[in-house]
Amino acid sequence: MHIGTSITQYIIEEERRYSDATGDFTSLLNDIVIACKVISNAVNHGRLAGVLGSADTENVQGETQKKLDVISNELFLECNEWTGHLAAMASEEMEEVYQLPEQYPRGRYLLVFDPLDGSSNIDVNISVGTIFSILRCPQGTTDPTEADFLQPGTQQVCAGYALYGSATMMVLTTGHGVNGFTLDQSIGEFTLTHPGMEIPADTREFAINMSNMRFWEPPMKRYIEECLVGRDGPRGVDFNMRWVASMVADVHRILCRGGIFMYPMDAKIEAKGQGGKLRLLYEANPMSFIVEQAGGLSSTGRRRILEVQPEALHQRIPVILGSRHEVGRVVDYHTEAAETA
Ligand code: P6P
């Protein structure tokens, strides 16, 4: 009986690319996989396990936390804090950097994550996910501070997400392409099902929260209006729209069949003094690494997201990512607008 390539086998074979590999990274990635399996189990049991609904607490973002937000965050900490592979962790759900309990050894990596992205969908049984990014801990640092996490996305060692959907999947990149794994519930292992994922350069499908249209900047309005006019306008073709309001689900669709995902800057966000809606370190950067490794582009509209120098742990940023020809068009519209301003 052939069980296919397990995620464990994939990770170990990836490690063999590096002659100086110690097995540290392999073990770290396996710990993250375990955390995602446990979260998947909690999500799949939902109301049966009494884990739906609000936790009646707020996170650093000022958002009401779902019970599963808190549970998922605690699971990630519990599965990773003792291993000796990490020097510290940071999470959307925690204001400060998580310093490891002093009894645990320190390792060479930093882990930053959104333990349950899209959790506003959890109570209505729409797909949610976990997003994570692995950075190197600066040499000789044993008690990292926020400043040690403020590395541009180009410094990521690994990025991935788990999608808790009709199937539970994990999608990973370590800088050598993108691979997708599906959880085989019968053996409790992720198996390679989507090797070498690539985003088509062109698409006729866009993903954006249209209710914000009146707040967008002119180049974004121009792009979407052209898509809406379709074949009767300058694009000459009709477009389709999808918006799950779970970044992991929207990005996964784009990885599978192309598309462009946009959460642009808008006047409402600007009035709040924020740099965007989505968070740079644990949403935009890991998804941008994955998208670029799959042949797509990821931009703020004005610059490549992976090159942005973070200034704060929970910094927000505009995100336009997906099929490279469409992202390129949106960037061109922003450039033209700046040149004619
Ligand atoms: P809106 C989920 O809260 C999230 O961070 C992303 O997963 C998602 O793409 C976006 O926010 C949805 O935002 O304004 O449409 O609810």
JSON list of N, CA, C and O in Angstrom, two decimals, residues 263-266 269-280 300 302 314-319:
[
{"chain": "A", "resi": 263, "resn": "TYR", "atom": "N", "xyz": [-6.50, 43.94, -0.02]},
{"chain": "A", "resi": 263, "resn": "TYR", "atom": "CA", "xyz": [-7.01, 44.69, 1.11]},
{"chain": "A", "resi": 263, "resn": "TYR", "atom": "C", "xyz": [-6.24, 46.01, 1.13]},
{"chain": "A", "resi": 263, "resn": "TYR", "atom": "O", "xyz": [-5.22, 46.13, 1.81]},
{"chain": "A", "resi": 264, "resn": "PRO", "atom": "N", "xyz": [-6.66, 46.97, 0.31]},
{"chain": "A", "resi": 264, "resn": "PRO", "atom": "CA", "xyz": [-5.87, 48.19, 0.08]},
{"chain": "A", "resi": 264, "resn": "PRO", "atom": "C", "xyz": [-6.02, 49.19, 1.22]},
{"chain": "A", "resi": 264, "resn": "PRO", "atom": "O", "xyz": [-6.88, 49.03, 2.11]},
{"chain": "A", "resi": 265, "resn": "MET", "atom": "N", "xyz": [-5.19, 50.19, 1.18]},
{"chain": "A", "resi": 265, "resn": "MET", "atom": "CA", "xyz": [-5.36, 51.33, 2.09]},
{"chain": "A", "resi": 265, "resn": "MET", "atom": "C", "xyz": [-6.70, 51.98, 1.74]},
{"chain": "A", "resi": 265, "resn": "MET", "atom": "O", "xyz": [-7.13, 51.94, 0.60]},
{"chain": "A", "resi": 266, "resn": "ASP", "atom": "N", "xyz": [-7.39, 52.53, 2.77]},
{"chain": "A", "resi": 266, "resn": "ASP", "atom": "CA", "xyz": [-8.59, 53.31, 2.46]},
{"chain": "A", "resi": 266, "resn": "ASP", "atom": "C", "xyz": [-8.75, 54.43, 3.48]},
{"chain": "A", "resi": 266, "resn": "ASP", "atom": "O", "xyz": [-8.08, 54.45, 4.51]},
{"chain": "A", "resi": 269, "resn": "ILE", "atom": "N", "xyz": [-9.45, 53.43, 7.13]},
{"chain": "A", "resi": 269, "resn": "ILE", "atom": "CA", "xyz": [-8.26, 52.92, 7.83]},
{"chain": "A", "resi": 269, "resn": "ILE", "atom": "C", "xyz": [-7.33, 54.09, 8.17]},
{"chain": "A", "resi": 269, "resn": "ILE", "atom": "O", "xyz": [-6.81, 54.18, 9.29]},
{"chain": "A", "resi": 270, "resn": "GLU", "atom": "N", "xyz": [-7.17, 54.97, 7.19]},
{"chain": "A", "resi": 270, "resn": "GLU", "atom": "CA", "xyz": [-6.27, 56.13, 7.39]},
{"chain": "A", "resi": 270, "resn": "GLU", "atom": "C", "xyz": [-6.75, 56.98, 8.57]},
{"chain": "A", "resi": 270, "resn": "GLU", "atom": "O", "xyz": [-5.99, 57.45, 9.39]},
{"chain": "A", "resi": 271, "resn": "ALA", "atom": "N", "xyz": [-8.09, 57.12, 8.67]},
{"chain": "A", "resi": 271, "resn": "ALA", "atom": "CA", "xyz": [-8.66, 57.96, 9.76]},
{"chain": "A", "resi": 271, "resn": "ALA", "atom": "C", "xyz": [-8.34, 57.36, 11.13]},
{"chain": "A", "resi": 271, "resn": "ALA", "atom": "O", "xyz": [-8.27, 58.06, 12.13]},
{"chain": "A", "resi": 272, "resn": "LYS", "atom": "N", "xyz": [-8.11, 56.03, 11.15]},
{"chain": "A", "resi": 272, "resn": "LYS", "atom": "CA", "xyz": [-7.76, 55.39, 12.42]},
{"chain": "A", "resi": 272, "resn": "LYS", "atom": "C", "xyz": [-6.25, 55.45, 12.68]},
{"chain": "A", "resi": 272, "resn": "LYS", "atom": "O", "xyz": [-5.75, 54.89, 13.66]},
{"chain": "A", "resi": 273, "resn": "GLY", "atom": "N", "xyz": [-5.52, 56.06, 11.73]},
{"chain": "A", "resi": 273, "resn": "GLY", "atom": "CA", "xyz": [-4.06, 56.17, 11.89]},
{"chain": "A", "resi": 273, "resn": "GLY", "atom": "C", "xyz": [-3.34, 54.85, 11.68]},
{"chain": "A", "resi": 273, "resn": "GLY", "atom": "O", "xyz": [-2.22, 54.65, 12.16]},
{"chain": "A", "resi": 274, "resn": "GLN", "atom": "N", "xyz": [-4.02, 53.91, 10.98]},
{"chain": "A", "resi": 274, "resn": "GLN", "atom": "CA", "xyz": [-3.40, 52.60, 10.74]},
{"chain": "A", "resi": 274, "resn": "GLN", "atom": "C", "xyz": [-2.79, 52.54, 9.33]},
{"chain": "A", "resi": 274, "resn": "GLN", "atom": "O", "xyz": [-3.23, 53.24, 8.42]},
{"chain": "A", "resi": 275, "resn": "GLY", "atom": "N", "xyz": [-1.82, 51.64, 9.19]},
{"chain": "A", "resi": 275, "resn": "GLY", "atom": "CA", "xyz": [-1.12, 51.54, 7.90]},
{"chain": "A", "resi": 275, "resn": "GLY", "atom": "C", "xyz": [-1.81, 50.62, 6.91]},
{"chain": "A", "resi": 275, "resn": "GLY", "atom": "O", "xyz": [-1.38, 50.46, 5.77]},
{"chain": "A", "resi": 276, "resn": "GLY", "atom": "N", "xyz": [-2.90, 50.00, 7.36]},
{"chain": "A", "resi": 276, "resn": "GLY", "atom": "CA", "xyz": [-3.64, 49.06, 6.51]},
{"chain": "A", "resi": 276, "resn": "GLY", "atom": "C", "xyz": [-4.57, 48.25, 7.39]},
{"chain": "A", "resi": 276, "resn": "GLY", "atom": "O", "xyz": [-4.74, 48.55, 8.58]},
{"chain": "A", "resi": 277, "resn": "LYS", "atom": "N", "xyz": [-5.16, 47.20, 6.82]},
{"chain": "A", "resi": 277, "resn": "LYS", "atom": "CA", "xyz": [-6.04, 46.33, 7.64]},
{"chain": "A", "resi": 277, "resn": "LYS", "atom": "C", "xyz": [-5.25, 45.12, 8.12]},
{"chain": "A", "resi": 277, "resn": "LYS", "atom": "O", "xyz": [-5.33, 44.74, 9.28]},
{"chain": "A", "resi": 278, "resn": "LEU", "atom": "N", "xyz": [-4.48, 44.52, 7.21]},
{"chain": "A", "resi": 278, "resn": "LEU", "atom": "CA", "xyz": [-3.82, 43.25, 7.52]},
{"chain": "A", "resi": 278, "resn": "LEU", "atom": "C", "xyz": [-2.45, 43.49, 8.16]},
{"chain": "A", "resi": 278, "resn": "LEU", "atom": "O", "xyz": [-1.81, 44.52, 7.90]},
{"chain": "A", "resi": 279, "resn": "ARG", "atom": "N", "xyz": [-2.02, 42.53, 8.98]},
{"chain": "A", "resi": 279, "resn": "ARG", "atom": "CA", "xyz": [-0.79, 42.69, 9.74]},
{"chain": "A", "resi": 279, "resn": "ARG", "atom": "C", "xyz": [0.40, 42.20, 8.92]},
{"chain": "A", "resi": 279, "resn": "ARG", "atom": "O", "xyz": [0.36, 41.18, 8.25]},
{"chain": "A", "resi": 280, "resn": "LEU", "atom": "N", "xyz": [1.48, 42.96, 9.00]},
{"chain": "A", "resi": 280, "resn": "LEU", "atom": "CA", "xyz": [2.66, 42.71, 8.18]},
{"chain": "A", "resi": 280, "resn": "LEU", "atom": "C", "xyz": [3.38, 41.42, 8.57]},
{"chain": "A", "resi": 280, "resn": "LEU", "atom": "O", "xyz": [3.62, 40.54, 7.74]},
{"chain": "A", "resi": 300, "resn": "THR", "atom": "N", "xyz": [2.28, 46.51, -1.80]},
{"chain": "A", "resi": 300, "resn": "THR", "atom": "CA", "xyz": [1.39, 47.42, -1.07]},
{"chain": "A", "resi": 300, "resn": "THR", "atom": "C", "xyz": [0.62, 48.27, -2.08]},
{"chain": "A", "resi": 300, "resn": "THR", "atom": "O", "xyz": [-0.26, 49.01, -1.70]},
{"chain": "A", "resi": 302, "resn": "ARG", "atom": "N", "xyz": [2.51, 50.20, -3.84]},
{"chain": "A", "resi": 302, "resn": "ARG", "atom": "CA", "xyz": [3.61, 51.13, -4.12]},
{"chain": "A", "resi": 302, "resn": "ARG", "atom": "C", "xyz": [4.97, 50.46, -3.98]},
{"chain": "A", "resi": 302, "resn": "ARG", "atom": "O", "xyz": [5.97, 50.97, -4.48]},
{"chain": "A", "resi": 314, "resn": "HIS", "atom": "N", "xyz": [2.95, 44.64, 15.51]},
{"chain": "A", "resi": 314, "resn": "HIS", "atom": "CA", "xyz": [1.58, 44.48, 15.00]},
{"chain": "A", "resi": 314, "resn": "HIS", "atom": "C", "xyz": [1.26, 45.51, 13.90]},
{"chain": "A", "resi": 314, "resn": "HIS", "atom": "O", "xyz": [0.10, 45.82, 13.66]},
{"chain": "A", "resi": 315, "resn": "GLN", "atom": "N", "xyz": [2.30, 45.92, 13.21]},
{"chain": "A", "resi": 315, "resn": "GLN", "atom": "CA", "xyz": [2.16, 46.89, 12.12]},
{"chain": "A", "resi": 315, "resn": "GLN", "atom": "C", "xyz": [1.21, 46.36, 11.05]},
{"chain": "A", "resi": 315, "resn": "GLN", "atom": "O", "xyz": [1.23, 45.17, 10.73]},
{"chain": "A", "resi": 316, "resn": "ARG", "atom": "N", "xyz": [0.37, 47.25, 10.52]},
{"chain": "A", "resi": 316, "resn": "ARG", "atom": "CA", "xyz": [-0.56, 46.86, 9.46]},
{"chain": "A", "resi": 316, "resn": "ARG", "atom": "C", "xyz": [-0.08, 47.44, 8.13]},
{"chain": "A", "resi": 316, "resn": "ARG", "atom": "O", "xyz": [0.66, 48.42, 8.10]},
{"chain": "A", "resi": 317, "resn": "ILE", "atom": "N", "xyz": [-0.55, 46.81, 7.02]},
{"chain": "A", "resi": 317, "resn": "ILE", "atom": "CA", "xyz": [-0.04, 47.23, 5.71]},
{"chain": "A", "resi": 317, "resn": "ILE", "atom": "C", "xyz": [-1.07, 46.92, 4.63]},
{"chain": "A", "resi": 317, "resn": "ILE", "atom": "O", "xyz": [-1.83, 45.93, 4.76]},
{"chain": "A", "resi": 318, "resn": "PRO", "atom": "N", "xyz": [-1.13, 47.72, 3.56]},
{"chain": "A", "resi": 318, "resn": "PRO", "atom": "CA", "xyz": [-2.02, 47.37, 2.45]},
{"chain": "A", "resi": 318, "resn": "PRO", "atom": "C", "xyz": [-1.48, 46.12, 1.74]},
{"chain": "A", "resi": 318, "resn": "PRO", "atom": "O", "xyz": [-0.25, 45.94, 1.65]},
{"chain": "A", "resi": 319, "resn": "VAL", "atom": "N", "xyz": [-2.37, 45.28, 1.23]},
{"chain": "A", "resi": 319, "resn": "VAL", "atom": "CA", "xyz": [-1.94, 44.03, 0.59]},
{"chain": "A", "resi": 319, "resn": "VAL", "atom": "C", "xyz": [-2.65, 43.86, -0.75]},
{"chain": "A", "resi": 319, "resn": "VAL", "atom": "O", "xyz": [-3.88, 43.95, -0.82]}
]
